[in-house]
């Protein structure tokens, strides 16, 4: 809960910094994202906010520990830019047609995971703000 | 020794169950820790042999493979109709056998003595195996149904309709068509349902913070401290940034072995699994209907996938 509030605060300050106003943009009314927002072929794109919004980090190969990586502003927004990727991912877009990917809650592909099938996006549940490693799968 | 541990755990659990309802937590009783049969805490040394109740509602590796194979077979047939050869994707390589194998971290001191915290066979510092090139533009269009980078490839928004090699690209391309045939278009993409993932996510978090599990963590921490390591719980030990090395250091191997030994000494996995299973079972009981639908969907897709591979 505390984490959510902190993230919300960051999101709001990010949006304010961009000169956007919150008026008339209730989060619950946000349409389901269907755009890929510039995720490159064969990459997994990890977003700071739900519904593929905010700053993004993409990778093509397995990452056994997300520590040390940071989000950068994307077509979908800048909220979270500069924040660490580890334990801060809310949604993921798999731009690979052939392989799914598992986002694990611990480093070295250990613990429970959220699977993201090929050419599918989803809001994370298991690994939401709790992502430590990512490995390609079927 | 083993009997002694079991008795200690049982006594402790009885005490906690008795006190927990009337103190500490101000949350409504509906979210209070579920009771467990404290006289039946199993000793667990091989968690991979102990599926949790919610695993009935997420895909097994085998189910995932069956689905992936069917998707590929259907796409390949469709692409061939356009005169294109479509190659299989890279093999997945390492993955846990199931949801419980590494759920609670390491469990076998013989394995940790060699591999540290990373599972054997995991590509800790291994070479990437994903060098397949991107498809040529026309092939990509047939596969995805769109050449607009803003549209989710294979989705209903990928309109199709283009003429390629004398044929019309279907909506969602050959990918979308394969997913239609498997009743998995858009949405979850044939993967795990949201409710099922939410149950396994919450049960892990709640059980990790549960007083009965916290107590066994305290005893585990004491055991670890006797071996020179200071961690609040096994998750913290497993995620120590010091282990970010291409191969396991001597210290990592010692720490991981201490973890596995202390887990066995205190039956950490037995207690944790039992408490987590109770959280899951309570959620399963609350969502019977939806979960039955989720299971039906998995079974239906598996039936379609097997038929597709068999050419029916």
Short mmCIF file of C-alpha atoms in Angstrom, two decimals:
data_model
loop_
_atom_site.label_atom_id
_atom_site.label_comp_id
_atom_site.label_asym_id
_atom_site.label_seq_id
_atom_site.Cartn_x
_atom_site.Cartn_y
_atom_site.Cartn_z
CA UNK A 1 0.00 0.00 0.00
CA UNK A 2 2.77 2.35 0.95
CA UNK A 3 4.52 1.45 -2.27
CA UNK A 4 1.41 2.13 -4.33
CA UNK A 5 1.06 5.57 -2.78
CA UNK A 6 4.66 6.34 -3.49
CA UNK A 7 4.27 5.24 -7.08
CA UNK A 8 1.12 7.25 -7.45
CA UNK A 9 2.91 10.30 -6.11
CA UNK A 10 5.74 9.75 -8.57
CA UNK A 11 3.29 9.30 -11.40
CA UNK A 12 1.50 12.51 -10.53
CA UNK A 13 4.66 14.53 -10.18
CA UNK A 14 5.86 13.14 -13.48
CA UNK A 15 2.67 14.19 -15.19
CA UNK A 16 2.73 17.60 -13.54
CA UNK A 17 6.26 18.10 -14.69
CA UNK A 18 5.11 17.42 -18.22
CA UNK A 19 2.57 20.21 -17.88
CA UNK A 20 -0.39 17.85 -17.97
CA UNK A 21 -3.43 18.28 -15.83
CA UNK A 22 -5.17 15.55 -13.92
CA UNK A 23 -8.60 17.14 -14.32
CA UNK A 24 -10.99 14.94 -16.23
CA UNK A 25 -8.62 12.00 -16.49
CA UNK A 26 -9.88 9.48 -13.96
CA UNK A 27 -7.48 6.56 -13.94
CA UNK A 28 -10.31 4.05 -13.93
CA UNK A 29 -11.63 5.36 -17.24
CA UNK A 30 -8.34 4.84 -19.06
CA UNK A 31 -8.98 2.81 -22.21
CA UNK A 32 -7.30 -0.56 -22.53
CA UNK A 33 -4.03 -0.08 -24.35
CA UNK A 34 -3.80 -1.74 -27.73
CA UNK A 35 -0.87 0.13 -29.22
CA UNK A 36 2.61 -1.28 -28.99
CA UNK A 37 4.10 2.11 -28.22
CA UNK A 38 7.28 1.45 -30.13
CA UNK A 39 8.30 -1.88 -28.67
CA UNK A 40 10.95 -3.35 -30.99
CA UNK A 41 10.56 -6.72 -32.68
CA UNK A 42 11.73 -9.63 -30.47
CA UNK A 43 11.89 -7.47 -27.36
CA UNK A 44 9.97 -7.42 -24.11
CA UNK A 45 8.96 -3.90 -23.14
CA UNK A 46 8.48 -3.28 -19.43
CA UNK A 47 6.48 -0.25 -18.32
CA UNK A 48 6.53 1.71 -15.10
CA UNK A 49 2.73 2.10 -15.07
CA UNK A 50 -0.19 -0.20 -15.81
CA UNK A 51 -1.72 -0.49 -19.30
CA UNK A 52 1.68 0.04 -21.00
CA UNK A 53 1.96 3.63 -19.76
CA UNK A 54 4.85 5.67 -18.48
CA UNK A 55 8.57 5.19 -18.90
CA UNK A 56 9.78 1.95 -20.50
CA UNK A 57 12.68 -0.46 -20.50
CA UNK A 58 13.11 -3.08 -23.22
CA UNK A 59 15.37 -6.07 -23.55
CA UNK A 60 15.90 -8.90 -26.02
CA UNK A 61 17.96 -11.36 -23.99
CA UNK A 62 17.46 -12.99 -20.61
CA UNK A 63 18.22 -10.82 -17.58
CA UNK A 64 19.02 -12.73 -14.41
CA UNK A 65 18.79 -9.61 -12.24
CA UNK A 66 17.11 -6.33 -13.18
CA UNK A 67 19.20 -4.42 -10.64
CA UNK A 68 21.19 -1.65 -12.30
CA UNK A 69 18.77 -1.00 -15.17
CA UNK A 70 16.60 2.14 -15.33
CA UNK A 71 13.47 3.22 -17.21
CA UNK A 72 13.61 5.85 -19.91
CA UNK A 73 10.78 8.06 -21.19
CA UNK A 74 8.76 6.36 -23.93
CA UNK A 75 6.04 7.22 -26.44
CA UNK A 76 3.66 6.24 -23.63
CA UNK A 77 4.94 8.78 -21.13
CA UNK A 78 7.80 9.77 -18.88
CA UNK A 79 6.44 8.82 -15.46
CA UNK A 80 9.11 6.71 -13.83
CA UNK A 81 11.93 7.80 -16.15
CA UNK A 82 15.23 7.29 -14.35
CA UNK A 83 13.67 4.94 -11.80
CA UNK A 84 15.18 1.46 -11.33
CA UNK A 85 13.54 -1.30 -13.39
CA UNK A 86 13.90 -3.81 -10.56
CA UNK A 87 10.69 -4.07 -8.51
CA UNK A 88 9.06 -1.22 -10.44
CA UNK A 89 7.39 -2.85 -13.45
CA UNK A 90 3.59 -2.67 -13.69
CA UNK A 91 2.91 -3.86 -17.23
CA UNK A 92 4.69 -5.68 -20.04
CA UNK A 93 4.35 -5.93 -23.82
CA UNK A 94 5.90 -8.94 -25.52
CA UNK A 95 6.84 -7.97 -29.09
CA UNK A 96 8.15 -11.43 -29.95
CA UNK A 97 5.90 -13.60 -32.12
CA UNK A 98 7.49 -16.91 -31.22
CA UNK A 99 8.46 -16.97 -27.55
CA UNK A 100 6.68 -16.05 -24.36
CA UNK A 101 8.64 -14.62 -21.45
CA UNK A 102 8.41 -15.18 -17.72
CA UNK A 103 8.98 -12.28 -15.34
CA UNK A 104 10.17 -13.81 -12.05
CA UNK A 105 9.91 -12.35 -8.56
CA UNK A 106 13.45 -13.36 -7.59
CA UNK A 107 16.77 -13.09 -9.37
CA UNK A 108 18.13 -16.05 -11.37
CA UNK A 109 14.61 -17.04 -12.52
CA UNK A 110 13.55 -18.23 -9.09
CA UNK A 111 10.19 -17.92 -7.37
CA UNK A 112 6.76 -17.36 -8.89
CA UNK A 113 6.34 -15.60 -12.24
CA UNK A 114 4.02 -13.77 -14.58
CA UNK A 115 4.09 -15.29 -18.05
CA UNK A 116 3.62 -12.97 -21.04
CA UNK A 117 2.81 -15.05 -24.16
CA UNK A 118 4.00 -14.06 -27.65
CA UNK A 119 2.49 -10.84 -29.03
CA UNK A 120 0.54 -10.29 -25.84
CA UNK A 121 0.60 -7.55 -23.27
CA UNK A 122 -0.57 -7.64 -19.69
CA UNK A 123 -0.63 -5.85 -16.38
CA UNK A 124 1.56 -7.86 -14.04
CA UNK A 125 0.04 -9.53 -10.98
CA UNK A 126 2.61 -11.90 -9.53
CA UNK A 127 5.63 -9.74 -10.33
CA UNK A 128 3.99 -6.30 -10.17
CA UNK A 129 6.51 -3.99 -8.53
CA UNK A 130 8.24 -7.21 -7.56
CA UNK A 131 10.17 -8.14 -10.72
CA UNK A 132 13.73 -9.40 -10.32
CA UNK A 133 14.56 -11.40 -13.46
CA UNK A 134 13.18 -12.13 -16.91
CA UNK A 135 13.67 -15.21 -19.04
CA UNK A 136 12.32 -16.21 -22.45
CA UNK A 137 10.09 -19.23 -22.58
CA UNK A 138 7.76 -21.00 -25.00
CA UNK B 1 15.45 -35.15 15.03
CA UNK B 2 12.83 -34.85 12.35
CA UNK B 3 10.08 -35.82 14.76
CA UNK B 4 11.35 -33.24 17.20
CA UNK B 5 11.12 -30.45 14.62
CA UNK B 6 7.65 -31.46 13.64
CA UNK B 7 6.51 -31.34 17.25
CA UNK B 8 8.04 -27.92 17.76
CA UNK B 9 6.31 -26.55 14.67
CA UNK B 10 3.03 -28.10 15.67
CA UNK B 11 3.13 -26.61 19.15
CA UNK B 12 4.01 -23.24 17.82
CA UNK B 13 1.29 -23.25 15.20
CA UNK B 14 -1.32 -24.18 17.75
CA UNK B 15 -0.26 -21.27 19.92
CA UNK B 16 -0.34 -18.81 17.03
CA UNK B 17 -3.68 -19.91 15.71
CA UNK B 18 -5.11 -19.46 19.17
CA UNK B 19 -3.82 -15.91 19.64
CA UNK B 20 -3.86 -14.42 16.19
CA UNK B 21 -7.56 -13.78 15.89
CA UNK B 22 -7.78 -11.47 18.88
CA UNK B 23 -4.76 -9.23 18.50
CA UNK B 24 -2.25 -7.62 16.17
CA UNK B 25 -4.21 -7.25 12.98
CA UNK B 26 -7.06 -4.77 12.71
CA UNK B 27 -8.19 -6.04 9.30
CA UNK B 28 -11.61 -7.69 9.04
CA UNK B 29 -11.83 -11.34 9.97
CA UNK B 30 -12.39 -12.28 6.34
CA UNK B 31 -8.74 -11.47 5.72
CA UNK B 32 -7.32 -12.83 8.93
CA UNK B 33 -4.83 -15.66 8.58
CA UNK B 34 -6.58 -18.91 7.66
CA UNK B 35 -6.25 -21.71 10.16
CA UNK B 36 -4.13 -24.72 9.33
CA UNK B 37 -4.11 -28.18 10.80
CA UNK B 38 -1.06 -27.73 12.97
CA UNK B 39 -0.75 -31.45 13.69
CA UNK B 40 -0.32 -32.16 9.99
CA UNK B 41 2.55 -29.94 8.90
CA UNK B 42 4.44 -32.03 6.35
CA UNK B 43 8.22 -32.14 6.32
CA UNK B 44 9.06 -30.86 2.84
CA UNK B 45 12.49 -31.25 1.32
CA UNK B 46 11.40 -31.49 -2.33
CA UNK B 47 8.89 -28.70 -2.93
CA UNK B 48 8.64 -29.66 -6.62
CA UNK B 49 6.70 -32.75 -5.48
CA UNK B 50 4.18 -30.58 -3.63
CA UNK B 51 1.92 -28.64 -5.98
CA UNK B 52 -0.12 -25.86 -4.38
CA UNK B 53 -3.91 -25.92 -4.78
CA UNK B 54 -4.03 -22.96 -7.20
CA UNK B 55 -1.73 -24.73 -9.65
CA UNK B 56 -4.83 -26.47 -10.97
CA UNK B 57 -5.78 -23.13 -12.55
CA UNK B 58 -2.50 -22.09 -14.18
CA UNK B 59 -0.75 -23.82 -17.07
CA UNK B 60 1.79 -26.54 -16.42
CA UNK B 61 4.97 -26.52 -18.54
CA UNK B 62 3.50 -29.39 -20.53
CA UNK B 63 0.25 -27.51 -21.20
CA UNK B 64 2.21 -24.43 -22.19
CA UNK B 65 4.32 -26.52 -24.60
CA UNK B 66 1.26 -28.19 -26.14
CA UNK B 67 -0.31 -24.80 -26.75
CA UNK B 68 2.92 -23.29 -28.14
CA UNK B 69 3.43 -26.21 -30.49
CA UNK B 70 -0.11 -25.95 -31.84
CA UNK B 71 0.25 -22.20 -32.32
CA UNK B 72 3.42 -22.78 -34.31
CA UNK B 73 1.92 -25.59 -36.42
CA UNK B 74 -1.12 -23.46 -37.30
CA UNK B 75 0.99 -20.41 -38.14
CA UNK B 76 3.35 -22.50 -40.26
CA UNK B 77 0.44 -23.95 -42.29
CA UNK B 78 -1.07 -20.52 -42.83
CA UNK B 79 2.27 -18.99 -43.84
CA UNK B 80 2.88 -21.87 -46.28
CA UNK B 81 -0.41 -20.95 -47.94
CA UNK B 82 1.21 -17.61 -48.81
CA UNK B 83 4.33 -19.35 -50.05
CA UNK B 84 6.45 -18.56 -46.97
CA UNK B 85 8.51 -20.92 -44.86
CA UNK B 86 8.12 -20.10 -41.17
CA UNK B 87 10.85 -21.37 -38.86
CA UNK B 88 10.26 -22.54 -35.28
CA UNK B 89 11.16 -20.13 -32.45
CA UNK B 90 14.23 -20.77 -30.26
CA UNK B 91 13.79 -23.46 -27.58
CA UNK B 92 12.98 -22.13 -24.11
CA UNK B 93 15.94 -23.76 -22.36
CA UNK B 94 15.95 -23.65 -18.56
CA UNK B 95 12.77 -23.15 -16.60
CA UNK B 96 11.51 -24.42 -13.25
CA UNK B 97 9.75 -27.78 -13.43
CA UNK B 98 6.67 -26.26 -11.80
CA UNK B 99 5.52 -23.38 -9.58
CA UNK B 100 6.83 -24.83 -6.33
CA UNK B 101 10.27 -26.11 -7.37
CA UNK B 102 12.07 -22.83 -6.61
CA UNK B 103 9.15 -20.94 -5.12
CA UNK B 104 10.72 -20.80 -1.65
CA UNK B 105 14.28 -20.53 -2.96
CA UNK B 106 16.90 -23.25 -2.68
CA UNK B 107 16.11 -26.51 -0.89
CA UNK B 108 18.88 -29.02 -1.58
CA UNK B 109 22.30 -28.54 0.09
CA UNK B 110 23.97 -30.91 -2.39
CA UNK B 111 22.88 -28.69 -5.27
CA UNK B 112 23.66 -25.37 -3.57
CA UNK B 113 27.19 -26.54 -2.71
CA UNK B 114 27.88 -26.43 -6.45
CA UNK B 115 25.48 -23.88 -7.88
CA UNK B 116 24.79 -21.38 -5.11
CA UNK B 117 21.39 -19.69 -5.32
CA UNK B 118 20.89 -20.03 -9.08
CA UNK B 119 19.13 -23.22 -10.19
CA UNK B 120 21.31 -25.72 -12.05
CA UNK B 121 20.96 -25.22 -15.78
CA UNK B 122 19.79 -21.61 -15.52
CA UNK B 123 21.69 -19.29 -17.88
CA UNK B 124 23.23 -17.28 -15.09
CA UNK B 125 26.03 -15.94 -17.22
CA UNK B 126 25.21 -17.99 -20.28
CA UNK B 127 25.29 -16.88 -23.88
CA UNK B 128 22.12 -15.40 -25.35
CA UNK B 129 20.37 -17.78 -27.73
CA UNK B 130 18.03 -15.39 -29.46
CA UNK B 131 19.87 -14.35 -32.58
CA UNK B 132 17.10 -15.19 -35.08
CA UNK B 133 16.71 -12.32 -37.55
CA UNK B 134 13.53 -10.28 -37.98
CA UNK B 135 11.24 -11.36 -40.81
CA UNK B 136 11.20 -9.57 -44.19
CA UNK B 137 8.44 -6.93 -44.39
CA UNK B 138 6.01 -8.91 -46.56
CA UNK B 139 6.29 -11.99 -44.38
CA UNK B 140 5.87 -9.92 -41.27
CA UNK B 141 2.68 -8.41 -42.71
CA UNK B 142 1.24 -11.88 -43.42
CA UNK B 143 2.15 -13.05 -39.94
CA UNK B 144 0.80 -10.03 -38.06
CA UNK B 145 -1.95 -8.55 -40.25
CA UNK B 146 -0.48 -5.05 -40.03
CA UNK B 147 2.51 -2.94 -40.96
CA UNK B 148 1.54 -0.17 -38.53
CA UNK B 149 4.03 -0.20 -35.63
CA UNK B 150 1.39 1.33 -33.35
CA UNK B 151 -0.99 -1.61 -33.74
CA UNK B 152 -0.60 -4.71 -31.62
CA UNK B 153 0.44 -7.37 -34.15
CA UNK B 154 -1.96 -10.29 -34.46
CA UNK B 155 -4.72 -8.43 -32.61
CA UNK B 156 -8.20 -7.60 -33.96
CA UNK B 157 -6.90 -4.08 -34.65
CA UNK B 158 -4.41 -5.61 -37.09
CA UNK B 159 -6.96 -5.45 -39.88
CA UNK B 160 -5.40 -7.61 -42.57
CA UNK B 161 -6.97 -7.45 -46.04
CA UNK B 162 -3.72 -6.87 -47.93
CA UNK B 163 -3.00 -8.96 -51.04
CA UNK B 164 0.26 -10.90 -50.79
CA UNK B 165 1.30 -13.56 -53.33
CA UNK B 166 -2.25 -13.68 -54.65
CA UNK B 167 -3.89 -14.23 -51.27
CA UNK B 168 -5.66 -11.98 -48.78
CA UNK B 169 -4.06 -11.54 -45.36
CA UNK B 170 -6.57 -12.54 -42.64
CA UNK B 171 -7.45 -10.23 -39.76
CA UNK B 172 -4.61 -10.50 -37.26
CA UNK B 173 -2.53 -12.23 -39.93
CA UNK B 174 -1.57 -15.88 -39.63
CA UNK B 175 -0.82 -15.33 -35.93
CA UNK B 176 -4.30 -13.99 -35.24
CA UNK B 177 -5.85 -16.79 -37.24
CA UNK B 178 -3.94 -19.42 -35.25
CA UNK B 179 -4.98 -17.80 -32.00
CA UNK B 180 -8.61 -17.73 -33.16
CA UNK B 181 -8.43 -21.44 -33.87
CA UNK B 182 -7.13 -22.00 -30.33
CA UNK B 183 -9.76 -19.66 -28.82
CA UNK B 184 -7.01 -17.48 -27.40
CA UNK B 185 -7.16 -14.32 -29.53
CA UNK B 186 -6.13 -11.14 -27.71
CA UNK B 187 -6.80 -11.06 -23.95
CA UNK B 188 -4.57 -13.51 -22.10
CA UNK B 189 -2.91 -14.79 -25.29
CA UNK B 190 -3.43 -18.37 -24.18
CA UNK B 191 -1.45 -17.79 -20.99
CA UNK B 192 -2.49 -17.81 -17.35
CA UNK B 193 -5.75 -16.14 -16.37
CA UNK B 194 -5.56 -13.00 -14.29
CA UNK B 195 -7.54 -14.32 -11.33
CA UNK B 196 -5.33 -17.40 -11.05
CA UNK B 197 -2.17 -15.28 -11.13
CA UNK B 198 -3.64 -12.91 -8.57
CA UNK B 199 -4.35 -15.79 -6.21
CA UNK B 200 -0.82 -17.20 -6.45
CA UNK B 201 0.69 -13.72 -6.09
CA UNK B 202 -1.32 -12.81 -3.00
CA UNK B 203 -0.89 -16.15 -1.31
CA UNK B 204 2.87 -15.79 -1.56
CA UNK B 205 2.88 -12.24 -0.17
CA UNK B 206 0.41 -13.00 2.60
CA UNK B 207 2.10 -16.23 3.64
CA UNK B 208 5.50 -14.54 3.69
CA UNK B 209 4.11 -11.99 6.19
CA UNK B 210 2.02 -14.49 8.13
CA UNK B 211 2.99 -14.68 11.83
CA UNK B 212 3.43 -18.45 11.68
CA UNK B 213 5.82 -18.16 8.74
CA UNK B 214 7.55 -15.14 10.28
CA UNK B 215 8.22 -17.21 13.38
CA UNK B 216 9.87 -19.98 11.40
CA UNK B 217 11.88 -17.29 9.55
CA UNK B 218 13.15 -16.06 12.91
CA UNK B 219 14.45 -19.52 13.72
CA UNK B 220 15.88 -19.83 10.21
CA UNK B 221 17.66 -16.46 10.67
CA UNK B 222 19.17 -17.67 13.92
CA UNK B 223 20.44 -20.81 12.18
CA UNK B 224 21.88 -18.67 9.37
CA UNK B 225 23.56 -16.34 11.86
CA UNK B 226 25.29 -19.33 13.47
CA UNK B 227 26.82 -19.92 10.03
CA UNK B 228 27.88 -16.29 9.56
CA UNK B 229 25.00 -14.93 7.46
CA UNK B 230 22.50 -12.24 8.41
CA UNK B 231 19.18 -12.21 6.52
CA UNK B 232 15.58 -11.55 7.54
CA UNK B 233 14.19 -14.34 5.39
CA UNK B 234 15.13 -16.72 2.55
CA UNK B 235 13.94 -14.29 -0.13
CA UNK B 236 16.43 -11.69 1.10
CA UNK B 237 19.24 -14.25 1.06
CA UNK B 238 18.42 -15.37 -2.46
CA UNK B 239 18.26 -11.78 -3.77
CA UNK B 240 21.47 -10.47 -2.19
CA UNK B 241 23.07 -8.22 -4.86
CA UNK B 242 26.43 -9.77 -3.95
CA UNK B 243 25.39 -12.80 -6.02
CA UNK B 244 25.38 -10.85 -9.29
CA UNK B 245 28.37 -12.69 -10.68
CA UNK B 246 28.72 -14.85 -13.81
CA UNK B 247 29.59 -17.87 -11.68
CA UNK B 248 28.75 -18.53 -8.01
CA UNK B 249 31.43 -17.34 -5.58
CA UNK B 250 32.59 -19.49 -2.68
CA UNK B 251 30.69 -17.19 -0.33
CA UNK B 252 27.50 -17.56 -2.34
CA UNK B 253 27.80 -21.33 -2.34
CA UNK B 254 28.30 -21.33 1.43
CA UNK B 255 25.38 -18.96 1.99
CA UNK B 256 23.06 -20.94 -0.28
CA UNK B 257 24.06 -24.18 1.42
CA UNK B 258 23.46 -22.65 4.84
CA UNK B 259 20.04 -21.55 3.57
CA UNK B 260 19.13 -25.05 2.37
CA UNK B 261 20.45 -26.67 5.58
CA UNK B 262 18.63 -24.18 7.84
CA UNK B 263 15.42 -24.58 5.85
CA UNK B 264 15.56 -28.32 6.48
CA UNK B 265 16.53 -27.95 10.12
CA UNK B 266 13.53 -25.72 10.82
CA UNK B 267 11.21 -27.25 8.21
CA UNK B 268 10.75 -23.76 6.75
CA UNK B 269 9.32 -25.03 3.47
CA UNK B 270 6.89 -27.36 5.23
CA UNK B 271 5.46 -24.55 7.34
CA UNK B 272 5.51 -21.95 4.55
CA UNK B 273 3.89 -24.27 2.00
CA UNK B 274 1.19 -25.32 4.46
CA UNK B 275 0.30 -21.74 5.34
CA UNK B 276 0.40 -20.61 1.71
CA UNK B 277 -1.79 -23.55 0.65
CA UNK B 278 -4.35 -22.44 3.26
CA UNK B 279 -4.42 -18.88 1.84
CA UNK B 280 -4.86 -20.28 -1.66
CA UNK B 281 -7.59 -22.70 -0.66
CA UNK B 282 -9.57 -19.90 0.96
CA UNK B 283 -9.40 -17.84 -2.26
CA UNK B 284 -10.28 -20.89 -4.35
CA UNK B 285 -13.37 -21.47 -2.20
CA UNK B 286 -14.36 -17.83 -2.70
CA UNK B 287 -14.04 -17.98 -6.49
CA UNK B 288 -15.28 -21.48 -7.31
CA UNK B 289 -17.35 -20.50 -10.35
CA UNK B 290 -14.78 -18.27 -12.04
CA UNK B 291 -12.02 -20.80 -11.45
CA UNK B 292 -14.12 -23.60 -12.89
CA UNK B 293 -14.52 -21.46 -16.02
CA UNK B 294 -10.75 -20.88 -16.12
CA UNK B 295 -10.11 -24.62 -15.93
CA UNK B 296 -12.69 -25.24 -18.67
CA UNK B 297 -10.92 -22.70 -20.91
CA UNK B 298 -7.54 -24.36 -20.34
CA UNK B 299 -9.00 -27.79 -21.15
CA UNK B 300 -10.78 -26.53 -24.26
CA UNK B 301 -7.61 -24.89 -25.58
CA UNK B 302 -5.63 -28.05 -24.87
CA UNK B 303 -8.19 -30.10 -26.81
CA UNK B 304 -8.02 -27.70 -29.75
CA UNK B 305 -4.21 -27.61 -29.60
CA UNK B 306 -3.88 -31.39 -29.68
CA UNK B 307 -6.34 -31.62 -32.56
CA UNK B 308 -4.43 -28.93 -34.50
CA UNK B 309 -1.11 -30.71 -34.09
CA UNK B 310 -2.71 -34.01 -35.13
CA UNK B 311 -4.01 -32.26 -38.26
CA UNK B 312 -7.69 -32.67 -37.37
#
